[in-house]
Amino acid sequence: MVSPAVSISYTPLSICNGNNNSWSSSTSSKFLRCFPSFPVSSVDDENAIRNRRVACACVAPPQDFTPAKFNGAHKIENLSVNKELEDESDVLIECRDVYKSFGEKHILGGVSLKIRHGEAVGIIGPSGTGKSTILKIMAGLLAPDKVLIRGKTRHGLISDEEISGLRIGLVFQSAALFDSLTVRENVGFLLYENSTMHEDQIAELVTETLAAVGLKGVEERLPSELSGGMKKRVALARSIIYDTTKDAIEPEVLLYDEPTAGLDPIASTVVEDLIRSVHMKGEDALGKPGKIASYIVVTHQHSTIRRAVDSLHPGVWMGQLDISWYKSLHADPLMREELFKQVSYSPFVPQFCFALFLLTELERLFLSSVP
Ligand SMILES: Nc1ncnc2c1ncn2[C@@H]1O[C@H](COP(=O)(O)OP(=O)(O)OP(=O)(O)O)[C@@H](O)[C@H]1O
């Protein structure tokens, strides 16, 4: 299993997205440039917006954390260098310098990220910055313009064959159920189409999988007869069902695109807890351990960050779970406040929090002075 240690400077999943960036090829050194650029770029806010630059903060401290380590930039560099020497064998997906444009619109300008085994990672950022796009690229649904994507055996553009090297599930923002198919047919779709399993076997497995996400007796309903929250749970069930007649073909990585968008707080909580429960560190509604090794959640909801990515348990902060936050320089101020609030709850990172807080306040002061 994974090395849980994550330092401020190390980026288990780091996005730095900017057309103008001049990072070097090493992931860690990219982040070193990215992080200090946070307040500096704010000085050139117009530029930052034009370049759609997304800065990232990775706030889980390393295992051997002592507050003294977060005294200054030189410390951050040292930590980063240490991490660079670490074993990379637990990296499930690595994207390096992913570029994507739609016509004249440059959406991703050199995004780099790593997903390690066991990580639960959140991605936040304003609308239109390419969060869904990067998920689709990772899932192989979109071809990037220029890229190096590594997923176990996978290099370059993703093909079906290569995907078999790493099993990825994607839960779409809209649930994306087939309206004319029943819940059973939706959840078992892949198995009906692609497996040698008998129909009764699939039906049984569908019922079991639905029960794992807390849904019972809805197998024969149409999607139009479900609430928004139920649809999301059906979509989740569809993404975690797998052919039990084969060895290990359940997805290893699940990508959630705004899984709680449009849900009320209670329905959101249910989905957030489900996301946790299907992770290998969780337990599903039937009490079985989850099978998903790692997941990424794109979200705009504070509660989802808190519940599905960041549980403020000290263990989390000590590295049982890696947490990354992405934030835009012009991000939703509430989201940013949430980030700092959560960070500052942690007794382990007071100095880092204080530094971030100061930087934010400085940036805010500067922005408020811009006419
Ligand atoms: N297939 C496509 N063709 C053309 N433009 C696209 C396509 N997919 C996405 N875009 C554009 O790319 C940009 C980024 O889209 P994306 O959905 O990745 O953003 P996002 O960060 O996930 O936004 P949101 O938070 O609103 O979901 C948007 O401006 C969108 O219009």
Coordinates of C-alpha atoms and ligand atoms in Angstrom, one line a residue:
M1 CA 0.0 0.0 0.0
V2 CA 0.8 3.5 -0.4
S3 CA 3.1 5.7 1.3
P4 CA 0.8 7.9 3.2
A5 CA 3.2 10.8 3.6
V6 CA 2.3 13.9 1.7
S7 CA 4.0 17.1 2.2
I8 CA 2.9 20.6 1.4
S9 CA 5.3 20.8 -1.4
Y10 CA 4.8 17.3 -2.8
T11 CA 1.9 16.9 -5.2
P12 CA 0.4 13.5 -5.2
L13 CA -2.1 15.0 -7.5
S14 CA -1.1 18.4 -8.7
I15 CA -2.7 20.6 -11.2
C16 CA -1.0 23.6 -12.5
N17 CA -2.8 24.8 -15.5
G18 CA -1.5 27.7 -17.4
N19 CA -0.5 28.4 -20.9
N20 CA 2.4 30.5 -19.8
N21 CA 3.9 28.2 -17.3
S22 CA 7.5 27.4 -17.6
W23 CA 7.8 24.5 -15.4
S24 CA 10.5 21.9 -15.7
S25 CA 9.7 18.4 -16.4
S26 CA 9.9 17.1 -12.9
T27 CA 6.6 16.9 -11.1
S28 CA 7.9 18.1 -7.8
S29 CA 9.7 21.0 -9.3
K30 CA 6.6 22.0 -11.1
F31 CA 4.8 22.3 -7.9
L32 CA 7.6 24.3 -6.4
R33 CA 7.0 26.9 -9.1
C34 CA 3.3 26.6 -8.8
F35 CA 2.9 27.1 -5.1
P36 CA 4.9 30.3 -4.6
S37 CA 3.2 31.7 -7.6
F38 CA 0.0 31.9 -5.7
P39 CA 0.4 35.4 -4.2
V40 CA 2.7 36.6 -7.0
S41 CA 0.3 35.7 -9.7
S42 CA -2.4 37.6 -7.9
V43 CA -0.5 40.7 -8.6
D44 CA -1.1 40.1 -12.2
D45 CA -4.6 39.0 -11.8
E46 CA -5.7 39.9 -15.3
N47 CA -2.9 37.7 -16.7
A48 CA -3.8 34.9 -14.4
I49 CA -7.4 35.0 -15.5
R50 CA -6.4 35.1 -19.1
N51 CA -4.2 32.1 -18.7
R52 CA -6.8 30.2 -16.8
R53 CA -4.2 29.3 -14.3
V54 CA -5.1 27.0 -11.5
A55 CA -2.9 26.8 -8.5
C56 CA -3.0 23.8 -6.2
A57 CA -2.5 23.3 -2.6
C58 CA -1.7 19.9 -1.1
V59 CA -2.1 20.2 2.6
A60 CA -1.6 16.8 4.1
P61 CA 1.6 16.8 6.0
P62 CA 4.3 14.1 5.8
Q63 CA 4.3 11.2 8.2
D64 CA 7.2 12.6 10.2
F65 CA 5.7 15.9 10.4
T66 CA 6.8 18.5 12.9
P67 CA 5.5 22.0 12.7
A68 CA 9.0 23.3 12.4
K69 CA 9.2 21.8 8.9
F70 CA 6.7 24.4 7.7
N71 CA 8.8 27.4 8.6
G72 CA 9.6 28.6 5.2
A73 CA 9.9 28.1 1.5
H74 CA 13.3 26.4 1.8
K75 CA 11.7 23.8 3.9
I76 CA 9.1 23.2 1.4
E77 CA 11.7 22.6 -1.3
N78 CA 13.6 20.2 0.9
L79 CA 10.4 18.2 1.5
S80 CA 9.7 18.1 -2.1
V81 CA 13.1 16.8 -3.0
N82 CA 12.8 14.1 -0.5
K83 CA 9.4 13.0 -1.9
E84 CA 10.8 13.0 -5.4
L85 CA 13.2 10.2 -4.4
E86 CA 10.3 8.0 -3.2
D87 CA 9.0 4.9 -4.8
E88 CA 6.6 5.7 -7.7
S89 CA 5.3 2.2 -8.0
D90 CA 2.0 3.1 -6.3
V91 CA 1.1 5.7 -8.9
L92 CA -2.0 4.5 -10.7
I93 CA -2.4 7.4 -13.1
E94 CA 0.0 10.1 -14.0
C95 CA -0.8 12.9 -16.4
R96 CA 2.1 15.0 -17.5
D97 CA 1.6 18.3 -19.4
V98 CA -1.9 17.5 -20.7
Y99 CA -3.1 20.0 -23.3
K100 CA -6.6 20.2 -24.6
S101 CA -8.3 22.8 -26.8
F102 CA -11.8 22.8 -28.3
G103 CA -11.4 24.8 -31.5
E104 CA -9.9 28.1 -30.5
K105 CA -10.7 27.6 -26.8
H106 CA -7.6 26.5 -24.9
I107 CA -9.0 24.6 -21.9
L108 CA -6.0 22.6 -20.5
G109 CA -2.6 24.2 -20.8
G110 CA -0.2 21.7 -19.3
V111 CA -2.0 19.9 -16.5
S112 CA 0.0 17.5 -14.5
L113 CA -1.4 15.2 -11.9
K114 CA -0.7 11.9 -10.1
I115 CA -3.1 9.5 -8.5
R116 CA -1.6 7.1 -6.1
H117 CA -3.0 3.8 -4.8
G118 CA -5.4 4.5 -1.9
E119 CA -5.8 8.2 -2.5
A120 CA -9.1 10.1 -2.2
V121 CA -8.6 13.3 -4.1
G122 CA -10.8 16.3 -4.5
I123 CA -10.7 18.8 -7.4
I124 CA -12.3 22.1 -7.1
G125 CA -12.2 25.1 -9.3
P126 CA -14.5 27.5 -11.1
S127 CA -16.8 26.5 -13.9
G128 CA -15.2 26.0 -17.3
T129 CA -11.6 25.5 -16.1
G130 CA -11.6 22.0 -17.5
K131 CA -12.2 19.8 -14.5
S132 CA -14.6 17.4 -16.3
T133 CA -12.4 17.5 -19.3
I134 CA -9.4 16.2 -17.4
L135 CA -11.6 13.4 -15.9
K136 CA -12.8 12.4 -19.4
I137 CA -9.2 12.4 -20.7
M138 CA -8.2 10.1 -17.8
A139 CA -11.2 7.8 -18.5
G140 CA -10.2 7.7 -22.2
L141 CA -13.4 9.4 -23.4
L142 CA -11.6 12.4 -24.8
A143 CA -8.2 12.5 -26.6
P144 CA -5.9 15.1 -25.3
D145 CA -4.0 17.2 -27.9
K146 CA -0.6 16.7 -26.4
V147 CA 0.1 14.5 -23.4
L148 CA 1.9 11.8 -21.6
I149 CA -0.5 9.8 -19.6
R150 CA 0.8 6.9 -17.6
G151 CA -1.6 4.5 -16.0
K152 CA 0.2 1.4 -15.0
T153 CA 1.0 0.0 -18.4
R154 CA -0.6 2.9 -20.2
H155 CA 1.3 5.5 -22.1
G156 CA 0.2 8.3 -24.4
L157 CA -3.3 8.3 -25.9
I158 CA -5.6 5.9 -24.3
S159 CA -7.0 3.0 -26.2
D160 CA -9.4 0.2 -25.0
E161 CA -6.6 -2.2 -24.9
E162 CA -4.4 0.1 -22.8
I163 CA -7.3 0.8 -20.5
S164 CA -7.3 -2.9 -19.5
G165 CA -4.1 -2.1 -17.8
L166 CA -6.0 0.1 -15.4
R167 CA -9.6 -0.2 -14.7
I168 CA -11.3 3.2 -14.4
G169 CA -14.9 4.0 -13.7
L170 CA -16.5 7.4 -14.4
V171 CA -19.7 8.6 -12.6
F172 CA -21.1 11.3 -14.8
Q173 CA -22.3 14.7 -13.5
S174 CA -25.8 14.0 -14.9
A175 CA -25.9 10.3 -13.8
A176 CA -26.3 9.6 -17.6
L177 CA -28.8 6.7 -17.3
F178 CA -30.6 5.3 -20.3
D179 CA -34.1 6.7 -19.9
S180 CA -35.8 3.8 -21.7
L181 CA -34.0 1.1 -19.7
T182 CA -35.0 0.0 -16.2
V183 CA -32.7 0.4 -13.3
R184 CA -31.7 -3.2 -13.5
E185 CA -30.9 -2.9 -17.2
N186 CA -29.0 0.3 -16.6
V187 CA -26.9 -1.1 -13.8
G188 CA -26.2 -4.4 -15.5
F189 CA -25.8 -2.8 -18.9
L190 CA -22.1 -3.7 -19.3
L191 CA -22.6 -7.2 -18.2
Y192 CA -25.6 -7.8 -20.4
E193 CA -23.6 -6.5 -23.4
N194 CA -20.1 -7.8 -22.6
S195 CA -20.1 -10.7 -20.3
T196 CA -20.9 -14.4 -20.5
M197 CA -22.9 -14.2 -17.3
H198 CA -26.4 -15.6 -17.3
E199 CA -29.2 -13.1 -17.1
D200 CA -30.3 -14.4 -13.7
Q201 CA -26.8 -14.1 -12.4
I202 CA -26.6 -10.5 -13.6
A203 CA -30.0 -9.7 -12.1
E204 CA -28.9 -11.1 -8.8
L205 CA -25.6 -9.2 -8.9
V206 CA -27.5 -6.0 -9.8
T207 CA -29.8 -6.4 -6.8
E208 CA -26.8 -7.0 -4.6
T209 CA -24.9 -3.9 -6.0
L210 CA -28.0 -1.7 -5.6
A211 CA -28.3 -2.9 -2.0
A212 CA -24.6 -1.9 -1.5
V213 CA -25.5 1.6 -2.4
G214 CA -28.6 1.5 -0.2
L215 CA -31.3 1.0 -2.9
K216 CA -33.8 -1.8 -2.6
G217 CA -36.8 -2.7 -4.7
V218 CA -36.1 -0.2 -7.5
E219 CA -34.8 -2.7 -10.1
E220 CA -37.8 -2.5 -12.4
R221 CA -38.3 1.2 -12.2
L222 CA -37.4 3.6 -15.0
P223 CA -35.0 6.5 -14.3
S224 CA -37.8 9.0 -14.6
E225 CA -39.4 7.4 -11.5
L226 CA -36.3 8.1 -9.4
S227 CA -35.3 11.1 -7.4
G228 CA -32.0 12.9 -8.3
G229 CA -30.2 11.4 -5.4
M230 CA -31.5 7.9 -6.3
K231 CA -30.3 8.4 -9.9
K232 CA -26.8 9.3 -8.6
R233 CA -26.8 6.1 -6.5
V234 CA -27.9 4.0 -9.5
A235 CA -25.0 5.6 -11.5
L236 CA -22.6 4.7 -8.7
A237 CA -23.9 1.2 -8.7
R238 CA -23.4 0.9 -12.4
S239 CA -19.8 2.1 -12.0
I240 CA -18.9 -0.4 -9.3
I241 CA -20.6 -3.5 -10.7
Y242 CA -18.3 -6.1 -12.3
D243 CA -18.2 -9.5 -13.9
T244 CA -17.7 -11.8 -10.9
T245 CA -16.8 -14.7 -13.2
K246 CA -13.5 -13.0 -14.0
D247 CA -10.6 -12.2 -11.8
A248 CA -10.3 -8.7 -10.5
I249 CA -12.1 -6.6 -13.1
E250 CA -13.8 -4.2 -10.7
P251 CA -12.6 -0.6 -11.3
E252 CA -9.5 0.4 -9.5
V253 CA -10.0 4.1 -9.9
L254 CA -13.4 5.9 -9.8
L255 CA -13.8 9.4 -11.2
Y256 CA -16.8 11.3 -9.9
D257 CA -17.9 14.3 -11.8
E258 CA -19.9 16.5 -9.4
P259 CA -21.6 13.6 -7.7
T260 CA -23.7 15.8 -5.4
A261 CA -24.6 18.6 -7.8
G262 CA -28.3 19.5 -7.5
L263 CA -28.9 17.4 -4.4
D264 CA -30.3 18.6 -1.1
P265 CA -28.0 18.4 1.9
I266 CA -29.3 15.0 3.1
A267 CA -29.2 13.4 -0.3
S268 CA -25.7 14.8 -0.8
T269 CA -24.6 13.3 2.5
V270 CA -25.9 9.9 1.4
V271 CA -23.9 10.1 -1.8
E272 CA -20.8 11.4 -0.1
D273 CA -20.9 8.6 2.4
L274 CA -21.4 6.1 -0.4
I275 CA -18.3 7.5 -2.1
R276 CA -16.3 6.7 1.0
S277 CA -17.9 3.4 1.5
V278 CA -16.9 1.9 -1.9
H279 CA -13.3 3.0 -1.3
M280 CA -11.1 0.2 0.0
K281 CA -10.9 2.0 3.3
G282 CA -14.6 2.0 3.7
E283 CA -17.5 -0.5 4.1
D284 CA -20.6 -0.7 1.9
A285 CA -24.2 -0.8 3.1
L286 CA -23.8 -4.6 3.3
G287 CA -20.8 -4.3 5.6
K288 CA -18.4 -5.5 2.9
P289 CA -15.1 -3.6 2.4
G290 CA -15.1 -1.3 -0.6
K291 CA -13.0 -2.3 -3.6
I292 CA -12.1 1.0 -5.2
A293 CA -8.4 1.7 -4.6
S294 CA -8.5 5.4 -5.4
Y295 CA -10.9 8.1 -6.4
I296 CA -11.2 11.6 -7.6
V297 CA -14.1 13.8 -6.9
V298 CA -14.8 17.0 -8.9
T299 CA -17.1 19.1 -6.9
H300 CA -18.4 22.6 -6.1
Q301 CA -19.9 21.5 -2.8
H302 CA -18.2 22.3 0.4
S303 CA -19.9 19.3 2.1
T304 CA -18.5 16.9 -0.5
I305 CA -15.0 18.1 0.1
R306 CA -15.5 17.7 3.8
R307 CA -17.1 14.3 3.7
A308 CA -15.8 12.6 0.6
V309 CA -12.4 14.0 0.5
D310 CA -11.5 15.6 3.7
S311 CA -12.7 14.0 6.9
L312 CA -11.0 16.1 9.6
H313 CA -9.9 13.0 11.4
P314 CA -6.3 13.4 12.7
G315 CA -5.5 10.2 10.9
V316 CA -6.3 11.8 7.7
W317 CA -4.0 14.6 8.3
M318 CA -1.3 12.2 9.3
G319 CA -1.5 10.7 5.9
Q320 CA -3.9 7.8 5.9
L321 CA -5.6 9.6 3.0
D322 CA -4.0 12.0 0.7
I323 CA -5.8 15.2 0.1
S324 CA -5.3 17.7 -2.6
W325 CA -7.2 20.8 -3.1
Y326 CA -7.3 22.7 -6.3
K327 CA -8.2 26.3 -6.3
S328 CA -8.2 28.9 -8.8
L329 CA -6.6 32.3 -8.3
H330 CA -10.0 33.7 -8.9
A331 CA -11.9 31.0 -7.1
D332 CA -15.1 31.3 -5.2
P333 CA -14.1 33.1 -2.0
L334 CA -16.3 30.9 0.0
M335 CA -14.6 27.9 -1.3
R336 CA -11.2 29.4 -0.4
E337 CA -12.4 30.3 3.1
E338 CA -13.6 26.7 3.5
L339 CA -10.2 25.5 2.5
F340 CA -8.4 27.6 5.1
K341 CA -11.0 26.9 7.7
Q342 CA -10.5 23.2 7.3
V343 CA -6.8 23.4 7.2
S344 CA -6.8 25.5 10.3
Y345 CA -8.8 22.9 12.2
S346 CA -5.9 20.6 12.0
P347 CA -3.6 20.8 15.0
F348 CA -0.8 19.6 12.8
V349 CA -0.3 22.4 10.4
P350 CA -0.6 25.7 12.3
Q351 CA 2.3 27.5 10.7
F352 CA 1.4 26.4 7.2
C353 CA -2.2 27.6 7.8
F354 CA -1.0 30.8 9.1
A355 CA 1.2 31.4 6.1
L356 CA -1.6 30.5 3.7
F357 CA -4.0 32.7 5.6
L358 CA -1.6 35.7 5.3
L359 CA -1.1 35.1 1.6
T360 CA -4.8 35.0 1.1
E361 CA -5.5 38.1 3.1
L362 CA -2.7 39.9 1.1
E363 CA -4.2 38.8 -2.1
R364 CA -7.7 39.8 -1.0
L365 CA -6.4 43.2 0.0
F366 CA -4.7 43.6 -3.3
L367 CA -7.7 42.6 -5.3
S368 CA -10.0 44.9 -3.4
S369 CA -7.6 47.8 -4.2
V370 CA -7.8 47.1 -7.9
P371 CA -10.4 49.4 -9.4
Ligands
LIG1 N1 -16.9 18.6 -26.3 C1 -16.7 19.9 -26.2 N2 -16.7 20.7 -27.3 C2 -16.5 22.0 -27.1 N3 -16.2 22.6 -26.0 C3 -16.2 21.8 -24.9 C4 -16.4 20.4 -24.9 N4 -16.3 19.9 -23.7 C5 -16.1 21.0 -22.9 N5 -16.0 22.1 -23.6 C6 -15.7 23.4 -23.1 O1 -14.5 23.3 -22.3 C7 -14.6 24.1 -21.1 C8 -14.3 23.3 -19.9 O2 -15.4 22.4 -19.7 P1 -15.5 21.4 -18.5 O3 -16.8 20.8 -18.5 O4 -14.3 20.6 -18.4 O5 -15.4 22.5 -17.3 P2 -15.6 22.3 -15.7 O6 -14.5 22.9 -15.0 O7 -15.9 20.8 -15.5 O8 -16.9 23.1 -15.5 P3 -18.1 22.9 -14.5 O9 -17.6 23.1 -13.1 O10 -19.1 24.0 -14.9 O11 -18.7 21.5 -14.8 C9 -16.0 24.8 -21.2 O12 -15.8 26.1 -21.7 C10 -16.8 23.9 -22.1 O13 -17.7 24.7 -22.9

